[in-house]
Short mmCIF file of C-alpha atoms in Angstrom, two decimals:
data_model
loop_
_atom_site.label_atom_id
_atom_site.label_comp_id
_atom_site.label_asym_id
_atom_site.label_seq_id
_atom_site.Cartn_x
_atom_site.Cartn_y
_atom_site.Cartn_z
CA MET Z 18 7.10 22.13 -34.52
CA PHE Z 19 9.49 23.88 -32.13
CA ASN Z 20 12.80 22.93 -30.57
CA VAL Z 21 13.68 22.99 -26.88
CA THR Z 22 17.27 23.34 -25.69
CA LEU Z 23 18.34 22.57 -22.12
CA LYS Z 24 21.04 25.03 -21.16
CA SER Z 25 22.89 22.94 -18.58
CA SER Z 26 23.41 19.88 -20.78
CA GLY Z 27 22.90 21.32 -24.26
CA ARG Z 28 20.43 18.54 -25.10
CA GLN Z 29 17.71 19.34 -27.61
CA PHE Z 30 14.35 17.84 -28.53
CA SER Z 31 11.41 18.82 -30.70
CA VAL Z 32 7.87 19.58 -29.57
CA ALA Z 33 4.91 18.81 -31.83
CA ALA Z 34 1.96 21.18 -32.19
CA GLY Z 35 -0.18 21.17 -29.06
CA GLU Z 36 2.30 19.01 -27.14
CA THR Z 37 3.63 20.05 -23.73
CA VAL Z 38 7.33 20.32 -23.06
CA LEU Z 39 7.15 17.40 -20.62
CA GLU Z 40 5.35 15.15 -23.10
CA ALA Z 41 7.91 15.94 -25.78
CA ALA Z 42 10.82 15.35 -23.43
CA GLN Z 43 9.45 11.95 -22.40
CA ARG Z 44 8.95 11.02 -26.04
CA ALA Z 45 12.59 11.95 -26.69
CA GLY Z 46 13.87 9.98 -23.70
CA VAL Z 47 14.84 13.08 -21.72
CA ALA Z 48 13.88 12.76 -18.05
CA LEU Z 49 12.66 16.04 -16.57
CA PRO Z 50 11.16 16.11 -13.06
CA TYR Z 51 7.39 15.81 -12.67
CA SER Z 52 4.69 14.47 -10.38
CA CYS Z 53 1.02 15.50 -10.63
CA ARG Z 54 0.99 16.30 -14.40
CA ALA Z 55 -1.80 18.85 -13.83
CA GLY Z 56 0.06 22.08 -13.08
CA VAL Z 57 -0.63 21.97 -9.36
CA CYS Z 58 2.42 20.57 -7.55
CA GLY Z 59 5.32 22.48 -9.10
CA SER Z 60 7.65 19.48 -9.42
CA CYS Z 61 8.28 20.27 -13.09
CA LYS Z 62 9.16 23.93 -12.63
CA ALA Z 63 11.90 25.28 -14.88
CA THR Z 64 13.20 28.71 -15.93
CA LEU Z 65 12.40 30.05 -19.38
CA LEU Z 66 15.52 31.83 -20.64
CA GLN Z 67 14.36 32.44 -24.21
CA GLY Z 68 11.13 31.93 -26.10
CA HIS Z 69 7.41 31.92 -25.47
CA CYS Z 70 4.85 29.39 -24.25
CA GLU Z 71 1.18 29.23 -23.33
CA TYR Z 72 -1.08 27.14 -21.06
CA PRO Z 73 -4.07 25.94 -23.12
CA ARG Z 74 -4.91 23.01 -20.80
CA ASN Z 75 -4.62 23.99 -17.12
CA PRO Z 76 -3.29 27.22 -15.62
CA PRO Z 77 0.07 26.94 -13.82
CA LEU Z 78 -1.41 27.13 -10.34
CA ALA Z 79 1.86 26.06 -8.72
CA LEU Z 80 3.61 29.24 -9.85
CA SER Z 81 3.49 32.26 -7.57
CA ALA Z 82 3.42 35.79 -8.90
CA SER Z 83 7.09 36.07 -7.99
CA ALA Z 84 7.93 32.86 -9.86
CA LEU Z 85 6.09 34.08 -12.94
CA ALA Z 86 7.93 37.38 -12.76
CA HIS Z 87 11.19 35.45 -12.78
CA HIS Z 88 10.14 33.54 -15.92
CA ALA Z 89 9.31 30.22 -14.26
CA VAL Z 90 7.30 27.72 -16.33
CA LEU Z 91 5.56 24.43 -15.56
CA LEU Z 92 6.73 21.89 -18.10
CA CYS Z 93 3.74 19.55 -17.67
CA GLN Z 94 1.39 22.27 -18.96
CA ALA Z 95 3.60 24.61 -21.01
CA VAL Z 96 3.01 24.39 -24.77
CA PRO Z 97 5.70 26.25 -26.79
CA THR Z 98 4.75 28.93 -29.28
CA SER Z 99 8.40 29.35 -30.32
CA ASP Z 100 11.75 27.66 -29.83
CA LEU Z 101 12.70 27.56 -26.13
CA LEU Z 102 15.90 27.75 -24.09
CA LEU Z 103 15.30 26.31 -20.62
CA GLU Z 104 17.19 25.98 -17.37
CA ALA Z 105 15.76 22.69 -16.09
CA ARG Z 106 16.85 19.85 -13.86
CA GLU Z 107 17.33 16.46 -15.47
CA VAL Z 108 16.85 13.14 -13.65
CA THR Z 109 19.16 10.92 -15.65
CA SER Z 110 18.72 7.94 -13.31
CA VAL Z 111 15.26 7.23 -14.76
CA GLU Z 112 16.03 7.85 -18.44
CA ASP Z 113 16.79 4.24 -19.36
CA ILE Z 114 13.71 2.83 -17.62
CA ALA Z 115 11.00 2.01 -20.14
CA ARG Z 116 7.43 2.99 -19.31
CA ARG Z 117 4.96 0.30 -20.34
CA GLN Z 118 1.60 -1.31 -19.64
CA LEU Z 119 1.05 -4.72 -18.09
CA GLY Z 120 -1.57 -6.81 -16.35
CA MET Z 121 -1.29 -7.47 -12.63
CA VAL Z 122 -3.23 -9.68 -10.25
CA VAL Z 123 -4.21 -8.85 -6.67
CA THR Z 124 -2.49 -11.35 -4.36
CA GLU Z 125 -3.17 -9.68 -0.99
CA LYS Z 126 -5.60 -7.10 0.36
CA TRP Z 127 -5.67 -5.87 3.94
CA ARG Z 128 -6.79 -2.93 6.07
CA LEU Z 129 -4.04 -0.50 7.07
CA ALA Z 130 -6.38 2.10 8.60
CA SER Z 131 -10.10 2.77 8.60
CA ASP Z 132 -9.79 4.49 5.21
CA VAL Z 133 -6.56 2.99 3.83
CA THR Z 134 -6.35 -0.37 2.04
CA GLY Z 135 -3.10 -2.20 1.41
CA LEU Z 136 -2.74 -4.11 -1.86
CA ARG Z 137 -0.05 -6.41 -3.17
CA LEU Z 138 0.03 -7.07 -6.90
CA LEU Z 139 2.05 -9.51 -8.99
CA PRO Z 140 2.51 -9.50 -12.77
CA SER Z 141 -0.10 -11.64 -14.48
CA HIS Z 142 1.03 -14.93 -16.01
CA GLY Z 143 3.41 -14.28 -18.88
CA GLU Z 144 4.02 -10.62 -17.99
CA ARG Z 145 7.48 -9.24 -17.26
CA ARG Z 146 7.97 -7.35 -14.02
CA LEU Z 147 8.28 -3.57 -14.05
CA ASN Z 148 11.79 -2.21 -14.13
CA ARG Z 149 11.59 0.72 -11.69
CA LEU Z 150 13.27 2.74 -8.95
CA PRO Z 151 12.09 3.25 -5.36
CA GLY Z 152 9.69 6.17 -5.02
CA GLN Z 153 8.12 5.95 -8.48
CA TYR Z 154 4.40 5.44 -9.07
CA LEU Z 155 2.07 3.70 -11.50
CA ASP Z 156 -1.27 4.48 -13.11
CA VAL Z 157 -4.14 2.03 -12.80
CA LEU Z 158 -5.91 2.10 -16.19
CA LEU Z 159 -9.70 2.21 -16.01
CA GLU Z 160 -12.10 0.93 -18.65
CA ASP Z 161 -13.31 4.44 -19.50
CA GLY Z 162 -9.79 5.51 -20.45
CA LYS Z 163 -9.16 7.38 -17.22
CA ARG Z 164 -6.21 6.74 -14.94
CA ARG Z 165 -5.69 6.63 -11.20
CA PRO Z 166 -2.11 7.20 -9.93
CA PHE Z 167 -0.74 5.39 -6.88
CA SER Z 168 2.71 5.56 -5.36
CA ILE Z 169 4.53 2.25 -5.06
CA THR Z 170 5.39 1.72 -1.43
CA ASN Z 171 8.09 -0.93 -1.82
CA GLY Z 172 11.35 -1.10 -3.70
CA PRO Z 173 11.92 -3.36 -6.72
CA GLN Z 174 11.37 -7.07 -6.00
CA ALA Z 175 12.68 -10.11 -7.86
CA ASP Z 176 9.14 -11.43 -8.38
CA GLY Z 177 7.82 -8.04 -9.52
CA MET Z 178 5.58 -7.58 -6.48
CA VAL Z 179 4.15 -4.08 -6.12
CA GLU Z 180 2.58 -2.78 -2.92
CA LEU Z 181 0.07 0.10 -2.92
CA HIS Z 182 -1.63 2.08 -0.14
CA VAL Z 183 -5.05 3.20 -1.39
CA ARG Z 184 -6.92 5.85 0.58
CA HIS Z 185 -10.70 5.65 0.26
CA VAL Z 186 -11.92 9.00 -1.03
CA ALA Z 187 -15.60 9.68 -0.28
CA GLY Z 188 -17.45 9.77 -3.60
CA GLY Z 189 -14.45 8.36 -5.46
CA GLY Z 190 -15.65 5.60 -7.73
CA PHE Z 191 -12.39 3.68 -8.05
CA THR Z 192 -11.23 3.96 -4.44
CA SER Z 193 -14.73 2.98 -3.28
CA TRP Z 194 -14.53 -0.09 -5.50
CA VAL Z 195 -11.10 -0.96 -4.06
CA ASN Z 196 -12.42 -0.46 -0.53
CA ASP Z 197 -15.66 -2.41 -0.97
CA ALA Z 198 -15.46 -4.84 -3.87
CA LEU Z 199 -11.92 -5.55 -5.07
CA LYS Z 200 -10.83 -9.03 -4.04
CA VAL Z 201 -7.79 -11.27 -4.18
CA GLY Z 202 -7.51 -12.79 -7.65
CA ASP Z 203 -8.88 -9.73 -9.46
CA HIS Z 204 -6.85 -8.33 -12.35
CA LEU Z 205 -5.79 -4.74 -12.97
CA ARG Z 206 -4.18 -3.07 -15.96
CA VAL Z 207 -1.42 -0.65 -15.02
CA GLU Z 208 1.16 1.59 -16.66
CA GLY Z 209 4.51 2.52 -15.17
CA PRO Z 210 6.89 3.32 -13.82
CA LEU Z 211 6.13 7.02 -13.61
CA GLY Z 212 7.58 9.98 -11.74
CA THR Z 213 11.02 11.25 -10.84
CA PHE Z 214 10.77 11.05 -7.05
CA VAL Z 215 13.71 8.68 -6.70
CA PRO Z 216 16.78 8.36 -4.45
CA ARG Z 217 19.70 10.67 -5.15
CA GLU Z 218 22.84 8.80 -4.16
CA ASP Z 219 25.40 11.38 -5.31
CA SER Z 220 25.43 13.19 -1.96
CA GLU Z 221 26.78 12.72 1.55
CA ARG Z 222 24.47 15.32 3.12
CA PRO Z 223 22.02 14.35 5.89
CA MET Z 224 18.50 13.63 4.68
CA LEU Z 225 15.11 14.79 5.91
CA PHE Z 226 12.03 12.79 4.87
CA VAL Z 227 8.68 14.52 5.26
CA ALA Z 228 5.41 12.62 4.69
CA GLY Z 229 1.78 13.58 4.96
CA GLY Z 230 -0.90 10.86 5.15
CA THR Z 231 -0.45 8.23 2.44
CA GLY Z 232 2.44 10.32 1.14
CA PHE Z 233 4.32 7.97 3.44
CA ALA Z 234 4.12 5.33 0.68
CA PRO Z 235 6.84 6.63 -1.68
CA VAL Z 236 8.88 8.00 1.23
CA LYS Z 237 8.87 4.49 2.75
CA ALA Z 238 10.25 3.03 -0.47
CA ILE Z 239 13.13 5.53 -0.55
CA VAL Z 240 13.93 5.20 3.16
CA GLU Z 241 14.04 1.41 2.80
CA HIS Z 242 16.34 1.81 -0.19
CA PHE Z 243 18.86 3.82 1.82
CA ILE Z 244 18.57 1.39 4.73
CA ALA Z 245 19.31 -1.52 2.37
CA LEU Z 246 22.34 0.36 1.03
CA GLY Z 247 23.65 0.59 4.58
CA THR Z 248 24.00 4.37 4.32
CA ARG Z 249 25.64 6.17 7.21
CA ARG Z 250 24.10 9.49 6.27
CA PRO Z 251 21.90 10.86 9.08
CA MET Z 252 18.20 10.42 8.30
CA GLN Z 253 15.23 12.02 10.03
CA LEU Z 254 11.68 10.99 9.13
CA TYR Z 255 8.72 13.27 9.90
CA TRP Z 256 5.26 11.80 9.30
CA GLY Z 257 2.22 14.02 9.78
CA ALA Z 258 -1.47 13.18 9.89
CA ARG Z 259 -4.68 14.50 11.39
CA VAL Z 260 -4.95 11.85 14.11
CA ALA Z 261 -2.69 9.08 15.43
CA ALA Z 262 -4.68 6.33 13.70
CA ASP Z 263 -3.76 7.81 10.34
CA LEU Z 264 -0.09 7.01 11.02
CA TYR Z 265 -0.94 3.51 9.91
CA LEU Z 266 2.62 2.10 9.81
CA ARG Z 267 3.93 3.96 12.84
CA PRO Z 268 5.33 0.75 14.43
CA LEU Z 269 7.48 0.19 11.33
CA ALA Z 270 8.93 3.69 11.49
CA GLU Z 271 9.54 3.34 15.23
CA ARG Z 272 11.35 0.05 14.61
CA TRP Z 273 13.64 1.73 12.08
CA ALA Z 274 14.49 4.40 14.66
CA ALA Z 275 15.10 1.80 17.38
CA GLU Z 276 17.38 -0.36 15.22
CA LEU Z 277 19.31 2.27 13.26
CA PRO Z 278 21.51 4.77 15.08
CA ASN Z 279 21.46 7.19 12.14
CA LEU Z 280 17.64 7.36 11.79
CA GLN Z 281 15.22 9.36 13.92
CA PHE Z 282 11.42 9.33 13.63
CA HIS Z 283 8.99 12.13 14.51
CA ALA Z 284 5.22 11.49 14.53
CA VAL Z 285 3.14 14.66 14.19
CA VAL Z 286 -0.66 15.07 14.44
CA SER Z 287 -2.63 18.22 13.72
CA GLU Z 288 -5.40 17.61 16.29
CA PRO Z 289 -3.91 18.29 19.77
CA VAL Z 290 -6.38 16.14 21.68
CA HIS Z 291 -5.02 13.04 19.98
CA ALA Z 292 -1.44 13.88 20.91
CA GLU Z 293 -2.48 14.30 24.52
CA GLN Z 294 -3.89 10.78 24.51
CA ALA Z 295 -0.77 9.11 23.15
CA THR Z 296 2.91 9.24 23.93
CA GLY Z 297 5.56 10.10 21.39
CA LEU Z 298 3.37 12.42 19.32
CA ARG Z 299 3.98 16.05 18.48
CA THR Z 300 1.23 18.48 17.56
CA GLY Z 301 0.89 20.89 14.67
CA LEU Z 302 1.70 20.73 10.99
CA VAL Z 303 4.46 18.41 9.93
CA HIS Z 304 6.50 20.95 7.97
CA GLU Z 305 6.42 23.32 10.95
CA ALA Z 306 7.86 20.55 13.14
CA VAL Z 307 10.71 20.22 10.64
CA LEU Z 308 11.43 23.94 10.83
CA VAL Z 309 11.34 24.00 14.62
CA ASP Z 310 14.05 21.32 14.66
CA HIS Z 311 15.96 22.60 11.63
CA PRO Z 312 15.64 26.38 11.18
CA ASP Z 313 18.60 26.24 8.79
CA LEU Z 314 18.07 23.69 6.00
CA SER Z 315 21.02 24.73 3.86
CA GLY Z 316 22.97 21.56 4.63
CA TYR Z 317 20.23 18.99 3.93
CA ASP Z 318 18.62 16.98 1.16
CA VAL Z 319 14.84 16.93 1.64
CA TYR Z 320 12.36 14.36 0.31
CA MET Z 321 8.63 15.11 0.65
CA GLY Z 322 5.58 13.00 -0.12
CA GLY Z 323 2.03 14.13 0.48
CA PRO Z 324 -1.02 16.00 -0.79
CA PRO Z 325 -0.60 19.21 -2.81
CA ALA Z 326 -1.68 21.40 0.12
CA MET Z 327 1.13 20.06 2.29
CA ILE Z 328 3.72 20.38 -0.46
CA ASP Z 329 2.58 23.92 -1.23
CA ALA Z 330 2.70 24.95 2.45
CA ALA Z 331 6.18 23.53 2.98
CA HIS Z 332 7.84 24.43 -0.31
CA GLN Z 333 8.50 28.14 0.12
CA ARG Z 334 9.04 27.85 3.86
CA PHE Z 335 11.82 25.32 3.28
CA LEU Z 336 13.45 27.52 0.63
CA ASP Z 337 13.24 30.49 2.99
CA ALA Z 338 15.09 28.33 5.56
CA GLY Z 339 18.03 28.06 3.18
CA LEU Z 340 17.25 24.82 1.34
CA PRO Z 341 18.46 25.05 -2.27
CA GLU Z 342 15.55 24.23 -4.56
CA GLU Z 343 17.58 21.64 -6.45
CA ARG Z 344 17.84 19.62 -3.22
CA LEU Z 345 14.09 19.54 -2.57
CA TYR Z 346 12.56 16.39 -4.07
CA TYR Z 347 8.85 15.72 -3.78
CA ASP Z 348 5.97 13.55 -4.85
CA SER Z 349 2.56 15.22 -4.87
CA ILE Z 350 -0.08 12.81 -6.12
CA GLU Z 351 -3.40 13.08 -4.36
CA TYR Z 352 -5.84 13.13 -7.28
CA ALA Z 353 -5.74 11.88 -10.84
CA PRO Z 354 -4.92 14.48 -13.54
CA ASP Z 355 -8.51 14.45 -14.85
CA VAL Z 356 -9.89 15.02 -11.35
CA LEU Z 357 -7.44 17.85 -10.77
CA ALA Z 358 -8.45 19.34 -14.10
CA GLN Z 359 -12.10 19.27 -13.05
CA ASN Z 360 -11.22 20.92 -9.74
CA ILE Z 361 -9.45 23.83 -11.40
CA ALA Z 362 -11.90 24.25 -14.29
CA GLY Z 363 -13.43 27.68 -14.28
CA ARG Z 364 -10.56 29.37 -12.47
CA ALA Z 365 -8.86 32.31 -14.12
CA GLY Z 366 -6.62 31.04 -16.90
CA PHE Z 367 -3.16 32.07 -17.97
CA HIS Z 368 -2.34 32.97 -21.56
CA ASP Z 369 1.06 33.72 -23.08
CA LEU Z 370 4.25 33.80 -21.04
CA HIS Z 371 7.16 35.62 -22.60
CA GLY Z 372 10.78 34.94 -21.77
#
């Protein structure tokens, strides 16, 4: 067993044999940032100041050669081989929120887009509602022991209602079942809340929200939270998709912009022909639209939700534009951890990292 010390706060916790730093921190009630839990998104990146770790599960694909050279580690995959001293962000706002399992029943199902299904779930009879923050996600627990993560697209509700946006993935067993067979009245077993993509209220800086596809779901929850607070901070929302039809709640975002003087909305599609056929659309990649409008990001807080490819493309570009990394918050859940693990199986692995 090894001990981990967090330099900024001085907090310490122990890590059992074979356990990752993130798993040990969660067991100890220490909230460190994370999202995909598979070493792909980089949300859990920290700096190893002293000690050694290895990656026996998945290689740290989210770390560039430069990051590795500067002793960066991914806490969701890093297994200590000695005591560690880390420079890591803590998300204290989620520390007192208990993660638990509960049964939920489907109360509504509707079509948001050709490949996106909306679901509303309520706690089953006798179950307590989830205590959670806007932007967090839950795992749907499958009978074979596997899990499927979905961002919660609404803020906490008195009745415990949870709304999900489920994209149908071709060949995906669970999403195909949701698309074709799941019906109102069916029961699901879930675990949550999960994730550290939550509102940061200790700032007066303007906010940029960047969403790709169904990454709009957690972004929507956080935007609605700030709207409900009556914030006067300037907010700009960029939502990117391949075609206009994939911007499945565009009228909602346009209504926010029409009603709130401090919120602007930018719809971006990557296929130019679709922008030519509709008004109010920009073409290109969504993160490039952000940089065209804001070449200097040093004065902003940025929230991003979307697939790993989008997050990866935007991450370094935003830092190069002056955004401090500690003010870049993102949720990158596109595939379940076991699916991500299958996708990266066979790639060149990483062994020991020395700090």
